[in-house]
mmCIF file of N, CA and C in Angstrom:
data_model
loop_
_atom_site.group_PDB
_atom_site.id
_atom_site.type_symbol
_atom_site.label_atom_id
_atom_site.label_comp_id
_atom_site.label_asym_id
_atom_site.label_seq_id
_atom_site.Cartn_x
_atom_site.Cartn_y
_atom_site.Cartn_z
ATOM 1 N N MET A 1324 -12.082 3.881 13.644
ATOM 2 C CA MET A 1324 -12.567 4.891 14.540
ATOM 3 C C MET A 1324 -11.600 6.068 14.506
ATOM 4 N N LEU A 1325 -12.157 7.249 14.423
ATOM 5 C CA LEU A 1325 -11.361 8.470 14.399
ATOM 6 C C LEU A 1325 -11.779 9.340 15.573
ATOM 7 N N GLY A 1326 -10.826 9.683 16.417
ATOM 8 C CA GLY A 1326 -11.100 10.494 17.596
ATOM 9 C C GLY A 1326 -11.368 11.954 17.249
ATOM 10 N N ASP A 1327 -11.534 12.747 18.277
ATOM 11 C CA ASP A 1327 -11.797 14.179 18.139
ATOM 12 C C ASP A 1327 -10.498 14.955 17.927
ATOM 13 N N HIS A 1328 -10.627 16.059 17.192
ATOM 14 C CA HIS A 1328 -9.538 17.020 16.999
ATOM 15 C C HIS A 1328 -8.307 16.389 16.361
ATOM 16 N N CYS A 1329 -8.534 15.590 15.325
ATOM 17 C CA CYS A 1329 -7.452 14.954 14.575
ATOM 18 C C CYS A 1329 -7.282 15.650 13.230
ATOM 19 N N VAL A 1330 -6.083 15.576 12.703
ATOM 20 C CA VAL A 1330 -5.805 16.060 11.351
ATOM 21 C C VAL A 1330 -5.165 14.913 10.587
ATOM 22 N N ILE A 1331 -5.723 14.641 9.409
ATOM 23 C CA ILE A 1331 -5.147 13.650 8.506
ATOM 24 C C ILE A 1331 -4.789 14.379 7.228
ATOM 25 N N GLY A 1332 -3.503 14.435 6.938
ATOM 26 C CA GLY A 1332 -3.002 15.215 5.816
ATOM 27 C C GLY A 1332 -3.325 14.604 4.465
ATOM 28 N N PRO A 1333 -3.116 15.398 3.413
ATOM 29 C CA PRO A 1333 -3.391 14.926 2.054
ATOM 30 C C PRO A 1333 -2.477 13.763 1.677
ATOM 31 N N ASN A 1334 -2.990 12.928 0.806
ATOM 32 C CA ASN A 1334 -2.270 11.758 0.296
ATOM 33 C C ASN A 1334 -1.885 10.773 1.386
ATOM 34 N N SER A 1335 -2.605 10.792 2.481
ATOM 35 C CA SER A 1335 -2.394 9.814 3.546
ATOM 36 C C SER A 1335 -3.321 8.633 3.330
ATOM 37 N N HIS A 1336 -2.973 7.523 3.960
ATOM 38 C CA HIS A 1336 -3.743 6.282 3.823
ATOM 39 C C HIS A 1336 -4.016 5.761 5.226
ATOM 40 N N VAL A 1337 -5.289 5.732 5.597
ATOM 41 C CA VAL A 1337 -5.689 5.190 6.892
ATOM 42 C C VAL A 1337 -6.801 4.190 6.635
ATOM 43 N N VAL A 1338 -6.610 2.939 7.071
ATOM 44 C CA VAL A 1338 -7.615 1.916 6.835
ATOM 45 C C VAL A 1338 -7.710 0.986 8.039
ATOM 46 N N GLY A 1339 -8.923 0.825 8.542
ATOM 47 C CA GLY A 1339 -9.183 -0.141 9.600
ATOM 48 C C GLY A 1339 -8.412 0.086 10.881
ATOM 49 N N ALA A 1340 -8.118 1.339 11.206
ATOM 50 C CA ALA A 1340 -7.321 1.660 12.385
ATOM 51 C C ALA A 1340 -8.154 2.419 13.408
ATOM 52 N N GLN A 1341 -7.664 2.420 14.635
ATOM 53 C CA GLN A 1341 -8.272 3.217 15.691
ATOM 54 C C GLN A 1341 -7.347 4.386 15.987
ATOM 55 N N ILE A 1342 -7.863 5.584 15.747
ATOM 56 C CA ILE A 1342 -7.094 6.808 15.937
ATOM 57 C C ILE A 1342 -7.702 7.545 17.128
ATOM 58 N N SER A 1343 -6.934 7.732 18.194
ATOM 59 C CA SER A 1343 -7.429 8.430 19.381
ATOM 60 C C SER A 1343 -7.500 9.931 19.135
ATOM 61 N N ASP A 1344 -7.900 10.664 20.150
ATOM 62 C CA ASP A 1344 -8.041 12.117 20.073
ATOM 63 C C ASP A 1344 -6.693 12.815 19.873
ATOM 64 N N GLU A 1345 -6.775 13.976 19.198
ATOM 65 C CA GLU A 1345 -5.645 14.895 19.048
ATOM 66 C C GLU A 1345 -4.433 14.252 18.376
ATOM 67 N N VAL A 1346 -4.694 13.447 17.356
ATOM 68 C CA VAL A 1346 -3.634 12.777 16.601
ATOM 69 C C VAL A 1346 -3.414 13.522 15.284
ATOM 70 N N PHE A 1347 -2.156 13.629 14.889
ATOM 71 C CA PHE A 1347 -1.780 14.249 13.625
ATOM 72 C C PHE A 1347 -1.164 13.186 12.722
ATOM 73 N N ILE A 1348 -1.819 12.950 11.574
ATOM 74 C CA ILE A 1348 -1.316 12.043 10.544
ATOM 75 C C ILE A 1348 -0.901 12.943 9.375
ATOM 76 N N ALA A 1349 0.380 13.064 9.125
ATOM 77 C CA ALA A 1349 0.887 14.021 8.144
ATOM 78 C C ALA A 1349 0.726 13.525 6.707
ATOM 79 N N THR A 1350 1.031 14.405 5.789
ATOM 80 C CA THR A 1350 0.974 14.128 4.366
ATOM 81 C C THR A 1350 1.749 12.860 4.016
ATOM 82 N N GLY A 1351 1.099 11.989 3.253
ATOM 83 C CA GLY A 1351 1.756 10.794 2.742
ATOM 84 C C GLY A 1351 1.937 9.674 3.746
ATOM 85 N N ALA A 1352 1.439 9.837 4.951
ATOM 86 C CA ALA A 1352 1.592 8.783 5.964
ATOM 87 C C ALA A 1352 0.655 7.619 5.658
ATOM 88 N N ALA A 1353 0.970 6.454 6.196
ATOM 89 C CA ALA A 1353 0.139 5.264 6.014
ATOM 90 C C ALA A 1353 -0.097 4.616 7.374
ATOM 91 N N VAL A 1354 -1.368 4.337 7.657
ATOM 92 C CA VAL A 1354 -1.753 3.666 8.891
ATOM 93 C C VAL A 1354 -2.609 2.477 8.485
ATOM 94 N N PHE A 1355 -2.173 1.281 8.848
ATOM 95 C CA PHE A 1355 -2.781 0.060 8.339
ATOM 96 C C PHE A 1355 -3.758 -0.602 9.307
ATOM 97 N N HIS A 1356 -4.416 -1.615 8.812
ATOM 98 C CA HIS A 1356 -5.450 -2.387 9.502
ATOM 99 C C HIS A 1356 -5.024 -2.789 10.906
ATOM 100 N N GLY A 1357 -5.927 -2.594 11.859
ATOM 101 C CA GLY A 1357 -5.708 -3.047 13.218
ATOM 102 C C GLY A 1357 -4.743 -2.202 14.026
ATOM 103 N N ALA A 1358 -4.228 -1.124 13.445
ATOM 104 C CA ALA A 1358 -3.323 -0.237 14.184
ATOM 105 C C ALA A 1358 -4.115 0.565 15.209
ATOM 106 N N GLU A 1359 -3.468 0.900 16.302
ATOM 107 C CA GLU A 1359 -4.047 1.757 17.332
ATOM 108 C C GLU A 1359 -3.062 2.883 17.606
ATOM 109 N N ILE A 1360 -3.532 4.109 17.417
ATOM 110 C CA ILE A 1360 -2.663 5.261 17.617
ATOM 111 C C ILE A 1360 -3.172 6.027 18.832
ATOM 112 N N GLY A 1361 -2.312 6.129 19.844
ATOM 113 C CA GLY A 1361 -2.678 6.752 21.107
ATOM 114 C C GLY A 1361 -2.812 8.259 21.014
ATOM 115 N N ARG A 1362 -3.575 8.786 21.944
ATOM 116 C CA ARG A 1362 -3.875 10.216 22.042
ATOM 117 C C ARG A 1362 -2.602 11.066 21.929
ATOM 118 N N GLY A 1363 -2.715 12.132 21.123
ATOM 119 C CA GLY A 1363 -1.639 13.097 20.996
ATOM 120 C C GLY A 1363 -0.429 12.629 20.216
ATOM 121 N N SER A 1364 -0.544 11.527 19.520
ATOM 122 C CA SER A 1364 0.584 11.015 18.737
ATOM 123 C C SER A 1364 0.688 11.728 17.403
ATOM 124 N N GLU A 1365 1.859 11.615 16.797
ATOM 125 C CA GLU A 1365 2.102 12.171 15.464
ATOM 126 C C GLU A 1365 2.732 11.111 14.582
ATOM 127 N N VAL A 1366 2.217 11.005 13.362
ATOM 128 C CA VAL A 1366 2.851 10.199 12.326
ATOM 129 C C VAL A 1366 3.257 11.209 11.270
ATOM 130 N N ARG A 1367 4.519 11.500 11.215
ATOM 131 C CA ARG A 1367 5.006 12.595 10.360
ATOM 132 C C ARG A 1367 5.076 12.174 8.893
ATOM 133 N N ILE A 1368 5.446 13.119 8.045
ATOM 134 C CA ILE A 1368 5.419 12.946 6.591
ATOM 135 C C ILE A 1368 6.013 11.595 6.184
ATOM 136 N N ASN A 1369 5.213 10.846 5.401
ATOM 137 C CA ASN A 1369 5.606 9.537 4.864
ATOM 138 C C ASN A 1369 5.943 8.502 5.941
ATOM 139 N N GLY A 1370 5.499 8.731 7.158
ATOM 140 C CA GLY A 1370 5.663 7.726 8.205
ATOM 141 C C GLY A 1370 4.671 6.595 7.994
ATOM 142 N N THR A 1371 4.975 5.435 8.550
ATOM 143 C CA THR A 1371 4.111 4.270 8.420
ATOM 144 C C THR A 1371 3.858 3.654 9.789
ATOM 145 N N VAL A 1372 2.589 3.365 10.052
ATOM 146 C CA VAL A 1372 2.219 2.581 11.230
ATOM 147 C C VAL A 1372 1.651 1.285 10.682
ATOM 148 N N HIS A 1373 2.384 0.216 10.906
ATOM 149 C CA HIS A 1373 2.021 -1.045 10.269
ATOM 150 C C HIS A 1373 0.828 -1.700 10.927
ATOM 151 N N LEU A 1374 0.300 -2.726 10.251
ATOM 152 C CA LEU A 1374 -0.886 -3.384 10.761
ATOM 153 C C LEU A 1374 -0.625 -3.969 12.135
ATOM 154 N N ARG A 1375 -1.691 -3.950 12.952
ATOM 155 C CA ARG A 1375 -1.672 -4.524 14.298
ATOM 156 C C ARG A 1375 -0.589 -3.910 15.182
ATOM 157 N N THR A 1376 -0.263 -2.646 14.904
ATOM 158 C CA THR A 1376 0.755 -1.930 15.666
ATOM 159 C C THR A 1376 0.070 -0.973 16.629
ATOM 160 N N ARG A 1377 0.609 -0.868 17.831
ATOM 161 C CA ARG A 1377 0.029 0.014 18.845
ATOM 162 C C ARG A 1377 1.051 1.071 19.241
ATOM 163 N N LEU A 1378 0.679 2.343 18.949
ATOM 164 C CA LEU A 1378 1.498 3.475 19.374
ATOM 165 C C LEU A 1378 0.972 3.979 20.715
ATOM 166 N N GLU A 1379 1.840 4.103 21.686
ATOM 167 C CA GLU A 1379 1.466 4.654 22.983
ATOM 168 C C GLU A 1379 1.081 6.127 22.819
ATOM 169 N N PRO A 1380 0.235 6.653 23.713
ATOM 170 C CA PRO A 1380 -0.104 8.086 23.666
ATOM 171 C C PRO A 1380 1.164 8.937 23.650
ATOM 172 N N GLY A 1381 1.114 9.991 22.851
ATOM 173 C CA GLY A 1381 2.227 10.927 22.760
ATOM 174 C C GLY A 1381 3.404 10.457 21.933
ATOM 175 N N SER A 1382 3.256 9.378 21.203
ATOM 176 C CA SER A 1382 4.350 8.847 20.377
ATOM 177 C C SER A 1382 4.541 9.683 19.119
ATOM 178 N N THR A 1383 5.737 9.602 18.563
ATOM 179 C CA THR A 1383 6.035 10.240 17.286
ATOM 180 C C THR A 1383 6.715 9.232 16.375
ATOM 181 N N VAL A 1384 6.194 9.121 15.158
ATOM 182 C CA VAL A 1384 6.861 8.364 14.105
ATOM 183 C C VAL A 1384 7.539 9.414 13.234
ATOM 184 N N PRO A 1385 8.872 9.481 13.236
ATOM 185 C CA PRO A 1385 9.569 10.513 12.471
ATOM 186 C C PRO A 1385 9.336 10.402 10.968
ATOM 187 N N ILE A 1386 9.712 11.431 10.276
ATOM 188 C CA ILE A 1386 9.556 11.499 8.825
ATOM 189 C C ILE A 1386 10.164 10.255 8.176
ATOM 190 N N GLY A 1387 9.300 9.519 7.442
ATOM 191 C CA GLY A 1387 9.745 8.357 6.679
ATOM 192 C C GLY A 1387 10.035 7.107 7.485
ATOM 193 N N TRP A 1388 9.851 7.129 8.791
ATOM 194 C CA TRP A 1388 10.153 5.965 9.621
ATOM 195 C C TRP A 1388 8.953 5.027 9.694
ATOM 196 N N ILE A 1389 9.174 3.848 10.268
ATOM 197 C CA ILE A 1389 8.154 2.799 10.322
ATOM 198 C C ILE A 1389 7.955 2.355 11.766
ATOM 199 N N ALA A 1390 6.685 2.340 12.198
ATOM 200 C CA ALA A 1390 6.328 1.793 13.505
ATOM 201 C C ALA A 1390 5.725 0.427 13.271
ATOM 202 N N VAL A 1391 6.186 -0.564 14.049
ATOM 203 C CA VAL A 1391 5.688 -1.922 13.874
ATOM 204 C C VAL A 1391 5.725 -2.659 15.213
ATOM 205 N N GLY A 1392 4.621 -3.370 15.501
ATOM 206 C CA GLY A 1392 4.564 -4.204 16.691
ATOM 207 C C GLY A 1392 3.670 -3.643 17.777
ATOM 208 N N ASP A 1393 3.510 -4.440 18.829
ATOM 209 C CA ASP A 1393 2.667 -4.064 19.964
ATOM 210 C C ASP A 1393 3.379 -4.468 21.242
ATOM 211 N N PRO A 1394 3.989 -3.486 21.903
ATOM 212 C CA PRO A 1394 4.015 -2.057 21.599
ATOM 213 C C PRO A 1394 4.950 -1.779 20.420
ATOM 214 N N ALA A 1395 4.734 -0.633 19.811
ATOM 215 C CA ALA A 1395 5.470 -0.294 18.593
ATOM 216 C C ALA A 1395 6.960 -0.124 18.849
ATOM 217 N N GLN A 1396 7.727 -0.626 17.892
ATOM 218 C CA GLN A 1396 9.125 -0.254 17.765
ATOM 219 C C GLN A 1396 9.177 0.669 16.563
ATOM 220 N N ILE A 1397 9.886 1.763 16.681
ATOM 221 C CA ILE A 1397 9.932 2.766 15.619
ATOM 222 C C ILE A 1397 11.334 2.764 15.038
ATOM 223 N N LEU A 1398 11.389 2.415 13.748
ATOM 224 C CA LEU A 1398 12.670 2.156 13.098
ATOM 225 C C LEU A 1398 12.830 2.974 11.824
ATOM 226 N N PRO A 1399 14.076 3.326 11.478
ATOM 227 C CA PRO A 1399 14.315 4.034 10.216
ATOM 228 C C PRO A 1399 14.141 3.071 9.038
ATOM 229 N N PRO A 1400 13.835 3.609 7.874
ATOM 230 C CA PRO A 1400 13.555 2.745 6.723
ATOM 231 C C PRO A 1400 14.744 1.907 6.264
ATOM 232 N N ASP A 1401 15.957 2.263 6.653
ATOM 233 C CA ASP A 1401 17.111 1.468 6.221
ATOM 234 C C ASP A 1401 17.310 0.213 7.073
ATOM 235 N N GLN A 1402 16.405 -0.059 7.994
ATOM 236 C CA GLN A 1402 16.495 -1.232 8.863
ATOM 237 C C GLN A 1402 15.537 -2.329 8.402
ATOM 238 N N HIS A 1403 15.563 -2.644 7.121
ATOM 239 C CA HIS A 1403 14.612 -3.576 6.534
ATOM 240 C C HIS A 1403 14.544 -4.913 7.271
ATOM 241 N N GLU A 1404 15.663 -5.517 7.559
ATOM 242 C CA GLU A 1404 15.653 -6.836 8.200
ATOM 243 C C GLU A 1404 15.021 -6.784 9.583
ATOM 244 N N ALA A 1405 15.321 -5.745 10.348
ATOM 245 C CA ALA A 1405 14.719 -5.600 11.681
ATOM 246 C C ALA A 1405 13.215 -5.354 11.573
ATOM 247 N N ILE A 1406 12.826 -4.528 10.621
ATOM 248 C CA ILE A 1406 11.400 -4.254 10.407
ATOM 249 C C ILE A 1406 10.692 -5.545 9.998
ATOM 250 N N TRP A 1407 11.266 -6.268 9.049
ATOM 251 C CA TRP A 1407 10.628 -7.488 8.565
ATOM 252 C C TRP A 1407 10.518 -8.538 9.669
ATOM 253 N N SER A 1408 11.504 -8.628 10.544
ATOM 254 C CA SER A 1408 11.447 -9.618 11.621
ATOM 255 C C SER A 1408 10.283 -9.334 12.568
ATOM 256 N N LEU A 1409 9.906 -8.081 12.703
ATOM 257 C CA LEU A 1409 8.748 -7.707 13.518
ATOM 258 C C LEU A 1409 7.447 -7.787 12.727
ATOM 259 N N GLN A 1410 7.528 -7.444 11.461
ATOM 260 C CA GLN A 1410 6.341 -7.366 10.611
ATOM 261 C C GLN A 1410 5.837 -8.736 10.162
ATOM 262 N N GLN A 1411 6.704 -9.633 9.820
ATOM 263 C CA GLN A 1411 6.289 -10.923 9.268
ATOM 264 C C GLN A 1411 5.294 -11.668 10.157
ATOM 265 N N PRO A 1412 5.530 -11.775 11.478
ATOM 266 C CA PRO A 1412 4.561 -12.507 12.305
ATOM 267 C C PRO A 1412 3.206 -11.818 12.437
ATOM 268 N N LEU A 1413 3.107 -10.543 12.056
ATOM 269 C CA LEU A 1413 1.822 -9.839 12.111
ATOM 270 C C LEU A 1413 0.886 -10.319 11.002
ATOM 271 N N ASP A 1414 1.432 -11.014 10.000
ATOM 272 C CA ASP A 1414 0.671 -11.738 8.987
ATOM 273 C C ASP A 1414 -0.319 -10.882 8.201
ATOM 274 N N PHE A 1415 0.212 -9.945 7.421
ATOM 275 C CA PHE A 1415 -0.644 -9.069 6.620
ATOM 276 C C PHE A 1415 -1.642 -9.830 5.753
ATOM 277 N N PRO A 1416 -1.220 -10.806 4.930
ATOM 278 C CA PRO A 1416 -2.206 -11.472 4.067
ATOM 279 C C PRO A 1416 -3.279 -12.224 4.851
ATOM 280 N N GLY A 1417 -2.894 -12.819 5.958
ATOM 281 C CA GLY A 1417 -3.867 -13.546 6.770
ATOM 282 C C GLY A 1417 -4.812 -12.626 7.511
ATOM 283 N N PHE A 1418 -4.268 -11.573 8.110
ATOM 284 C CA PHE A 1418 -5.075 -10.646 8.900
ATOM 285 C C PHE A 1418 -6.034 -9.842 8.033
ATOM 286 N N VAL A 1419 -5.552 -9.364 6.902
ATOM 287 C CA VAL A 1419 -6.361 -8.484 6.053
ATOM 288 C C VAL A 1419 -7.233 -9.270 5.080
ATOM 289 N N TYR A 1420 -6.687 -10.320 4.470
ATOM 290 C CA TYR A 1420 -7.394 -11.027 3.397
ATOM 291 C C TYR A 1420 -7.804 -12.452 3.746
ATOM 292 N N GLY A 1421 -7.381 -12.960 4.894
ATOM 293 C CA GLY A 1421 -7.714 -14.329 5.255
ATOM 294 C C GLY A 1421 -7.017 -15.358 4.396
ATOM 295 N N VAL A 1422 -5.829 -15.036 3.908
ATOM 296 C CA VAL A 1422 -5.094 -15.913 3.003
ATOM 297 C C VAL A 1422 -3.763 -16.297 3.650
ATOM 298 N N ASP A 1423 -3.414 -17.563 3.582
ATOM 299 C CA ASP A 1423 -2.158 -18.069 4.108
ATOM 300 C C ASP A 1423 -1.021 -17.677 3.168
ATOM 301 N N ARG A 1424 -0.065 -16.913 3.704
ATOM 302 C CA ARG A 1424 1.061 -16.418 2.913
ATOM 303 C C ARG A 1424 1.851 -17.542 2.249
ATOM 304 N N THR A 1425 1.863 -18.733 2.845
ATOM 305 C CA THR A 1425 2.684 -19.825 2.330
ATOM 306 C C THR A 1425 2.002 -20.642 1.233
ATOM 307 N N GLN A 1426 0.715 -20.396 0.992
ATOM 308 C CA GLN A 1426 0.025 -21.172 -0.044
ATOM 309 C C GLN A 1426 0.506 -20.766 -1.429
ATOM 310 N N PRO A 1427 0.473 -21.715 -2.373
ATOM 311 C CA PRO A 1427 0.843 -21.343 -3.742
ATOM 312 C C PRO A 1427 -0.166 -20.340 -4.294
ATOM 313 N N ASP A 1428 0.276 -19.480 -5.143
ATOM 314 C CA ASP A 1428 -0.583 -18.502 -5.814
ATOM 315 C C ASP A 1428 -1.301 -17.567 -4.833
ATOM 316 N N VAL A 1429 -0.589 -17.151 -3.781
ATOM 317 C CA VAL A 1429 -1.204 -16.285 -2.772
ATOM 318 C C VAL A 1429 -1.763 -14.999 -3.400
ATOM 319 N N MET A 1430 -1.055 -14.411 -4.338
ATOM 320 C CA MET A 1430 -1.543 -13.173 -4.958
ATOM 321 C C MET A 1430 -2.782 -13.425 -5.810
ATOM 322 N N LYS A 1431 -2.868 -14.580 -6.450
ATOM 323 C CA LYS A 1431 -4.077 -14.906 -7.206
ATOM 324 C C LYS A 1431 -5.277 -15.004 -6.266
ATOM 325 N N SER A 1432 -5.074 -15.588 -5.088
ATOM 326 C CA SER A 1432 -6.164 -15.689 -4.105
ATOM 327 C C SER A 1432 -6.598 -14.305 -3.618
ATOM 328 N N ILE A 1433 -5.623 -13.457 -3.323
ATOM 329 C CA ILE A 1433 -5.945 -12.108 -2.832
ATOM 330 C C ILE A 1433 -6.685 -11.318 -3.900
ATOM 331 N N THR A 1434 -6.172 -11.314 -5.128
ATOM 332 C CA THR A 1434 -6.812 -10.510 -6.166
ATOM 333 C C THR A 1434 -8.188 -11.056 -6.536
ATOM 334 N N ALA A 1435 -8.376 -12.370 -6.476
ATOM 335 C CA ALA A 1435 -9.708 -12.935 -6.747
ATOM 336 C C ALA A 1435 -10.703 -12.472 -5.689
ATOM 337 N N ARG A 1436 -10.277 -12.462 -4.420
ATOM 338 C CA ARG A 1436 -11.157 -11.988 -3.343
ATOM 339 C C ARG A 1436 -11.495 -10.508 -3.528
ATOM 340 N N LEU A 1437 -10.487 -9.702 -3.865
ATOM 341 C CA LEU A 1437 -10.735 -8.275 -4.072
ATOM 342 C C LEU A 1437 -11.671 -8.037 -5.253
ATOM 343 N N SER A 1438 -11.440 -8.746 -6.338
ATOM 344 C CA SER A 1438 -12.313 -8.593 -7.510
ATOM 345 C C SER A 1438 -13.748 -8.957 -7.177
ATOM 346 N N GLY A 1439 -13.930 -10.036 -6.432
ATOM 347 C CA GLY A 1439 -15.272 -10.435 -6.027
ATOM 348 C C GLY A 1439 -15.928 -9.394 -5.135
ATOM 349 N N ALA A 1440 -15.157 -8.852 -4.201
ATOM 350 C CA ALA A 1440 -15.707 -7.842 -3.285
ATOM 351 C C ALA A 1440 -16.077 -6.564 -4.032
ATOM 352 N N PHE A 1441 -15.210 -6.126 -4.925
ATOM 353 C CA PHE A 1441 -15.502 -4.903 -5.673
ATOM 354 C C PHE A 1441 -16.587 -5.129 -6.718
ATOM 355 N N GLY A 1442 -16.701 -6.352 -7.217
ATOM 356 C CA GLY A 1442 -17.693 -6.675 -8.233
ATOM 357 C C GLY A 1442 -19.123 -6.495 -7.764
ATOM 358 N N VAL A 1443 -19.361 -6.533 -6.447
ATOM 359 C CA VAL A 1443 -20.725 -6.345 -5.946
ATOM 360 C C VAL A 1443 -21.238 -4.942 -6.248
ATOM 361 N N HIS A 1444 -20.356 -4.021 -6.567
ATOM 362 C CA HIS A 1444 -20.754 -2.641 -6.863
ATOM 363 C C HIS A 1444 -21.081 -2.423 -8.332
ATOM 364 N N LYS A 1445 -20.880 -3.451 -9.147
ATOM 365 C CA LYS A 1445 -21.088 -3.329 -10.583
ATOM 366 C C LYS A 1445 -22.481 -2.797 -10.926
ATOM 367 N N ALA A 1446 -23.483 -3.264 -10.219
ATOM 368 C CA ALA A 1446 -24.856 -2.866 -10.521
ATOM 369 C C ALA A 1446 -25.196 -1.448 -10.055
ATOM 370 N N GLU A 1447 -24.353 -0.843 -9.260
ATOM 371 C CA GLU A 1447 -24.642 0.493 -8.740
ATOM 372 C C GLU A 1447 -24.742 1.555 -9.839
ATOM 373 N N ASN A 1448 -23.920 1.426 -10.852
ATOM 374 C CA ASN A 1448 -24.002 2.416 -11.923
ATOM 375 C C ASN A 1448 -24.496 1.805 -13.237
ATOM 376 N N GLY A 1449 -24.888 0.556 -13.194
ATOM 377 C CA GLY A 1449 -25.480 -0.085 -14.348
ATOM 378 C C GLY A 1449 -24.518 -0.582 -15.387
ATOM 379 N N LYS A 1450 -23.247 -0.351 -15.188
ATOM 380 C CA LYS A 1450 -22.259 -0.836 -16.157
ATOM 381 C C LYS A 1450 -20.933 -1.039 -15.464
ATOM 382 N N MET A 1451 -20.088 -1.776 -16.100
ATOM 383 C CA MET A 1451 -18.748 -2.018 -15.596
ATOM 384 C C MET A 1451 -17.785 -1.381 -16.569
ATOM 385 N N SER A 1452 -16.886 -0.550 -16.082
ATOM 386 C CA SER A 1452 -15.932 0.115 -16.970
ATOM 387 C C SER A 1452 -14.747 -0.744 -17.246
#
């Protein structure tokens, strides 16, 4: 869902998120599945709002920083361990792909699901490239 009076900059990635009114998503920013961005918030250049993360209205994710959690904690990119400790329980592979991260060959399962999903479009143009 995309609210009113929003700007999403070039080379940004927004998927499966709820964006409230008057939100600015800058160039190169990424907003992932299940994220909720409150009214009047900004995700600045190359900022990231991770999956299942909730930004309160009027929040700012600084240039290159990462928001993660509900409510969001906003951390600089050099805080990998702190980010991962918040991000891991959000379960990206399970939430997005329905795949258990601990199973063997997790990437094979994810790519097989994606190939199957995209394969349904094969007949749309009559050929597969």
